[in-house]
Coordinates of C-alpha atoms in Angstrom, one line a residue:
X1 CA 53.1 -72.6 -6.8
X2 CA 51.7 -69.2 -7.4
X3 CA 53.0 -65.9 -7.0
X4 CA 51.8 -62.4 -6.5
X5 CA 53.8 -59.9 -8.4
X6 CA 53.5 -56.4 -7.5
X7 CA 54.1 -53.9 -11.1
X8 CA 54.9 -51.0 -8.5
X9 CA 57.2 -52.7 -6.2
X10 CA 59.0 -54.3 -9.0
X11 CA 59.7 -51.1 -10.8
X12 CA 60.8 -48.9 -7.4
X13 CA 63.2 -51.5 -7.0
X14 CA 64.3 -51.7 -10.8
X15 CA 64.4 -47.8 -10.8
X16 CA 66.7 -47.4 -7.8
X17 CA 69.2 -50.6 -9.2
X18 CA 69.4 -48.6 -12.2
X19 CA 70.1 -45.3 -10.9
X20 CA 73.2 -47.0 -8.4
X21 CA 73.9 -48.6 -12.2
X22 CA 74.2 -45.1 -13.6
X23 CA 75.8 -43.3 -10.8
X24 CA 78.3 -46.3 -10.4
X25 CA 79.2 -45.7 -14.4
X26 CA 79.8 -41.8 -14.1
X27 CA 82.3 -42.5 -11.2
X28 CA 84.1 -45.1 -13.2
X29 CA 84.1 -42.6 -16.9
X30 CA 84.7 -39.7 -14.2
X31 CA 81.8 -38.0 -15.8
X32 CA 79.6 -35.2 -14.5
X33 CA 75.5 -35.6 -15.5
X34 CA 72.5 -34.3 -14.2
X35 CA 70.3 -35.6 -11.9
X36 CA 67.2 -35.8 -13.6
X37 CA 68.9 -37.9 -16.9
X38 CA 70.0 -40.5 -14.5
X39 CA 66.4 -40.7 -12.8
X40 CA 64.2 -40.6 -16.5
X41 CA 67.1 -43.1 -17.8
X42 CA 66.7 -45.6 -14.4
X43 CA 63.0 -45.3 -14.9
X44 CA 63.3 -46.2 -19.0
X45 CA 65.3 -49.2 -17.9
X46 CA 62.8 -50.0 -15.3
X47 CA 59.9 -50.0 -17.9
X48 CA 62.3 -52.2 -20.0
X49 CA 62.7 -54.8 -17.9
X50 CA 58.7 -54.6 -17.0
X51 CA 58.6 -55.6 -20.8
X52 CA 61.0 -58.4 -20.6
X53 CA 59.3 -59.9 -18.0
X54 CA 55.7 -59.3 -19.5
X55 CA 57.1 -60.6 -23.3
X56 CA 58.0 -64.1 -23.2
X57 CA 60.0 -63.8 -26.5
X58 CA 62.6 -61.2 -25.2
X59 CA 63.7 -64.4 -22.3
X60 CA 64.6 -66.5 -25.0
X61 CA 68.3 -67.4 -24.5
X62 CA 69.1 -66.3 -28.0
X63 CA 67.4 -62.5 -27.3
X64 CA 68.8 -62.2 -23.8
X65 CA 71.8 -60.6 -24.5
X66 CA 70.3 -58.8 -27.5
X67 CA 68.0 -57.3 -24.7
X68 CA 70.0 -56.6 -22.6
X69 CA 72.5 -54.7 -24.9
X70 CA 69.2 -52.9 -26.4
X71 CA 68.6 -51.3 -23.1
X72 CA 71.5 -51.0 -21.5
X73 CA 71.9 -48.6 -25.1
X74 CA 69.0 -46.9 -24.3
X75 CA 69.9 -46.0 -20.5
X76 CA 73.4 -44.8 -21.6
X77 CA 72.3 -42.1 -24.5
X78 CA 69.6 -41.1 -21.7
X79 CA 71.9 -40.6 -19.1
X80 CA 74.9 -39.3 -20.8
X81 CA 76.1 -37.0 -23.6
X82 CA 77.3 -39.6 -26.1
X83 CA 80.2 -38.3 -28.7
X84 CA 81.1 -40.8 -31.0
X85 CA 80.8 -44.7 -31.2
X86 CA 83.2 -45.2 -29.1
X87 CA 82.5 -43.3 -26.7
X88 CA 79.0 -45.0 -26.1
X89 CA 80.7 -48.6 -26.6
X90 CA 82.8 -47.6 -23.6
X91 CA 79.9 -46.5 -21.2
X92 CA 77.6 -49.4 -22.5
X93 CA 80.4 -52.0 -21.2
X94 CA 80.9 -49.9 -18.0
X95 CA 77.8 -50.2 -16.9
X96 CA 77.6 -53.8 -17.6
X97 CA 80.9 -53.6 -15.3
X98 CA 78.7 -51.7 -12.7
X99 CA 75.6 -54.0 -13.0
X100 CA 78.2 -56.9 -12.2
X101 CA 79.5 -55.0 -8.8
X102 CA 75.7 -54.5 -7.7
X103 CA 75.1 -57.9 -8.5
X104 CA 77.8 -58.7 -6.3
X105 CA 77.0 -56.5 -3.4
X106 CA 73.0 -57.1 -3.8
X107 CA 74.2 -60.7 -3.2
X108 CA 76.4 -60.6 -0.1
X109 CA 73.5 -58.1 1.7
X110 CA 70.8 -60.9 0.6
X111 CA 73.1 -64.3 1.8
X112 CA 74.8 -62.5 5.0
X113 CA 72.1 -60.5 6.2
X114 CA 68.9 -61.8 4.9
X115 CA 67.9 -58.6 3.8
X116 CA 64.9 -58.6 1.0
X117 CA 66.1 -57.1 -2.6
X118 CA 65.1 -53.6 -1.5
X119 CA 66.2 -53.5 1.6
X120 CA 69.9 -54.7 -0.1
X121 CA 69.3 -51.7 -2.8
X122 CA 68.9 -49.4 0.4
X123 CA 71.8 -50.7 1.8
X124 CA 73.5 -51.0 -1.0
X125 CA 73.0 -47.1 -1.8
X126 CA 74.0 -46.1 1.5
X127 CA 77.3 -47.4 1.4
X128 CA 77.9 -45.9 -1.9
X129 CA 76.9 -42.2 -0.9
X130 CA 79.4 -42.7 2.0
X131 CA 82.1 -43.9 -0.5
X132 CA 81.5 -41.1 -2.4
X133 CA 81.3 -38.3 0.5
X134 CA 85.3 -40.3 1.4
X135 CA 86.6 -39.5 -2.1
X136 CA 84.9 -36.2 -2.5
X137 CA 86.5 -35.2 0.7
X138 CA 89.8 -36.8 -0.1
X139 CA 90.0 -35.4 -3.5
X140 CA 88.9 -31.8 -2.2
X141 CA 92.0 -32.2 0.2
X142 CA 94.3 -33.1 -2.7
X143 CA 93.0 -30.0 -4.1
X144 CA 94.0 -27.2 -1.5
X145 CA 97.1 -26.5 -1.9
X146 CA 97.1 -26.3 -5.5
X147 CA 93.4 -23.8 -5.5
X148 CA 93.1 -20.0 -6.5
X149 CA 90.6 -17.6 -5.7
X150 CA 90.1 -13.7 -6.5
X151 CA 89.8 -12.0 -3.3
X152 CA 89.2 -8.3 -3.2
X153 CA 90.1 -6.5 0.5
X154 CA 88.4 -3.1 0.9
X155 CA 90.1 -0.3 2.8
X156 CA 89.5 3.2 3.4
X157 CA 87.2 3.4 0.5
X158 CA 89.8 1.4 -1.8
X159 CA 89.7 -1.7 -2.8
X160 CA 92.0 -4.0 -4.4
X161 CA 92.0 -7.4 -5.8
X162 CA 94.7 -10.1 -5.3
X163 CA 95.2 -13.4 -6.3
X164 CA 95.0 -15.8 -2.9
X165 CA 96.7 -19.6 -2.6
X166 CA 94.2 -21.6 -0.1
X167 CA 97.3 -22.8 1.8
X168 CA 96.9 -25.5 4.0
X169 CA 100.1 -24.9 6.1
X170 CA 98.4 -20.9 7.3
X171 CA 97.5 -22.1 10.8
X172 CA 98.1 -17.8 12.1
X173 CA 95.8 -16.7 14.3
X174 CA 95.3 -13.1 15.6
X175 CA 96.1 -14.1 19.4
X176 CA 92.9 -11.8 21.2
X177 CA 90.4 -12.7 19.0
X178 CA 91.4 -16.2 17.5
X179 CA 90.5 -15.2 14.0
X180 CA 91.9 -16.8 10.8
X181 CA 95.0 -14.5 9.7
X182 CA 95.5 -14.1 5.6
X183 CA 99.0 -13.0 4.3
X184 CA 100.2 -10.3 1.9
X185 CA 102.8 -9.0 0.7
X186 CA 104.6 -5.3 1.9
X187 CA 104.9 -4.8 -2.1
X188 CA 101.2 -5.3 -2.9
X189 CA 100.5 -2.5 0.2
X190 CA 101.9 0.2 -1.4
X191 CA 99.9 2.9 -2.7
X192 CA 96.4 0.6 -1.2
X193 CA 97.2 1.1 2.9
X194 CA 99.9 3.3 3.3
X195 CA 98.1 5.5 6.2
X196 CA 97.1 3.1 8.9
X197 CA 95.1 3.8 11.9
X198 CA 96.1 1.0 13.8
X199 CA 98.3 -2.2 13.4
X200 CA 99.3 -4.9 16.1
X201 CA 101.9 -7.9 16.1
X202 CA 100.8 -11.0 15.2
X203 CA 103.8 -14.2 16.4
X204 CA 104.5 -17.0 14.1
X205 CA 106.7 -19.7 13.8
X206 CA 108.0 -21.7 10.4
X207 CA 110.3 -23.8 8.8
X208 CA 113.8 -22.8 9.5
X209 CA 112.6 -19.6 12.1
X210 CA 111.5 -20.5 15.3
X211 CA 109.5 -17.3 16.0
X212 CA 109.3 -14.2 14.9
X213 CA 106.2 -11.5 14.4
X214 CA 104.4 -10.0 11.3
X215 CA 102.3 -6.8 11.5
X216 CA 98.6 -7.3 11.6
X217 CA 96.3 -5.1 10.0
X218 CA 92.1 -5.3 10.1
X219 CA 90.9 -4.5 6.8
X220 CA 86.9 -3.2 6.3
X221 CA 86.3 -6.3 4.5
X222 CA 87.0 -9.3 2.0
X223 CA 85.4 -11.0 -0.3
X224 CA 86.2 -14.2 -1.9
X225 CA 85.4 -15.3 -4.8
X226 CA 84.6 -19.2 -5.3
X227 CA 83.2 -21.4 -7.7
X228 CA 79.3 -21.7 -5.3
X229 CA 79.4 -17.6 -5.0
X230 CA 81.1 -14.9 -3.5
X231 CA 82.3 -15.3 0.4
X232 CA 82.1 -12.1 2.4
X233 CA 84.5 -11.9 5.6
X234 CA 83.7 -8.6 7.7
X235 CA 86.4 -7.2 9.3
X236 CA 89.2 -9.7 8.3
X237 CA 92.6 -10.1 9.8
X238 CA 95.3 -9.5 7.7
X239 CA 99.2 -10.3 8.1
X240 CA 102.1 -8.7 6.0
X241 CA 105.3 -10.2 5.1
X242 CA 108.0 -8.6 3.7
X243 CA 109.0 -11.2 1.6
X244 CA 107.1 -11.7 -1.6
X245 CA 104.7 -15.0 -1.1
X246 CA 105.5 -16.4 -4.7
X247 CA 108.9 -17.0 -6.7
X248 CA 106.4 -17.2 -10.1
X249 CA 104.2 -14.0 -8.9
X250 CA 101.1 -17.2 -9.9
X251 CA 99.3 -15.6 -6.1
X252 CA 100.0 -12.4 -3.7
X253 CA 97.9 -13.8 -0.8
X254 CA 97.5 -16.9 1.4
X255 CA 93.9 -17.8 2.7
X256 CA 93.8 -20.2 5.4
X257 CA 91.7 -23.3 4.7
X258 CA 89.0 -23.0 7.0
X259 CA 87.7 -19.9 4.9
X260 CA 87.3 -21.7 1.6
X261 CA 86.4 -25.5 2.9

């Protein structure tokens, strides 16, 4: 029986199985790589296994896994910044750990749903981007309640800068408008906004008080400071609390959530 084997075909579908390889390996070593290394590294494997099937001598039983460890090498010091032996030892067996899960999955899609080898890839890719979207978005939840950010509030032709918590539990709302509320302290107001032209009374309720009110205050503007660039808030709400927000003094100003998400 004869059959028609297309170079292209094969390597597309080599080259995206080895880029899932890749990306599977930096989520297991919980490392950060660009882009591009993982796509030239996919493509070297994918031209490495074009030679293993074009070579008869590489499928000798005795060169297999010699092969195999030869190029599964050469896609890990591609891919990754290697320090040390054992550091590439350790990536080289986790991506034979991650070309065994593939394996596994490329298997179920082909036996359950019939699916050709690229169509599994596809499918196989598009449960792992949603995976990774879950644990991005759970691990950026984790995150919150621990995050700082520099945030400067301009007043009057003064500014100041304060350190802000990105408090999950700030659910204020300036009741007209609906706007987010930030907190401050009445300490770090003095000498910033001592002469105001207008304030207003903002309710709240917490643990242990079951309502009480907090003087609102619309600053000129705020800017925040995060790791993809500076956020600018015109006209932001601002509450003050006359107890200081921190035992440690480690922030001076709650953000709610929704402005740093």
């Amino acid at each position: 029986m004869d059959f028609i084997w297309y170079a292209d075909v094969f390597f597309l579908t080599e080259l995206l199985r080895n880029y899932f390889l890749l990306c599977l390996t930096a989520a297991f070593e919980k490392r950060n790589t660009f882009r591009l290394r993982l796509i030239l590294a996919a493509a070297a494997g994918s031209c490495g296994s074009i030679l293993f099937l074009l070579i008869p001598a590489l499928r000798r039983p005795v060169c297999i896994p010699a092969a195999a460890a030869a190029l599964g090498s050469l896609m890990v010091f591609l891919a990754f910044p290697i320090n040390g032996k054992r550091a590439a030892v350790r990536l080289l067996g986790f991506l034979f750990a991650s070309a065994a899960v593939i394996s596994g999955g490329l298997s179920f899609f082909r036996q359950f749903f019939y699916l050709t080898e690229l169509e599994s890839l596809l499918c196989m890719g598009a449960v792992m981007a949603g995976l990774a979207a879950f644990f991005c978005a759970a691990a950026q939840s984790r995150r919150l309640g621990t995050l700082r950010y520099p945030v400067r509030l301009y007043y009057r032709g003064k500014e100041k800068e304060f350190m802000a918590l990105a408090d999950s539990g700030n659910r204020l709302r300036e009741p007209v408008t609906g706007k987010p509320v930030s907190v401050i302290s009445y300490e770090d107001c003095r000498g910033f906004c001592d002469t105001l032209s207008a304030v207003f009374c903002i309710p709240y309720r917490s643990v242990g008080k079951e309502q009480g009110m907090l003087t609102g205050i619309v600053f000129e503007r705020m800017e925040i400071f995060r790791d993809s660039g500076v956020l600018t808030v015109e006209k932001p709400v601002v509450a003050v609390a006359r107890e200081p927000l921190s035992a440690d003094g480690s922030f001076t100003m709650l953000l709610p959530e929704e402005l740093v998400i």
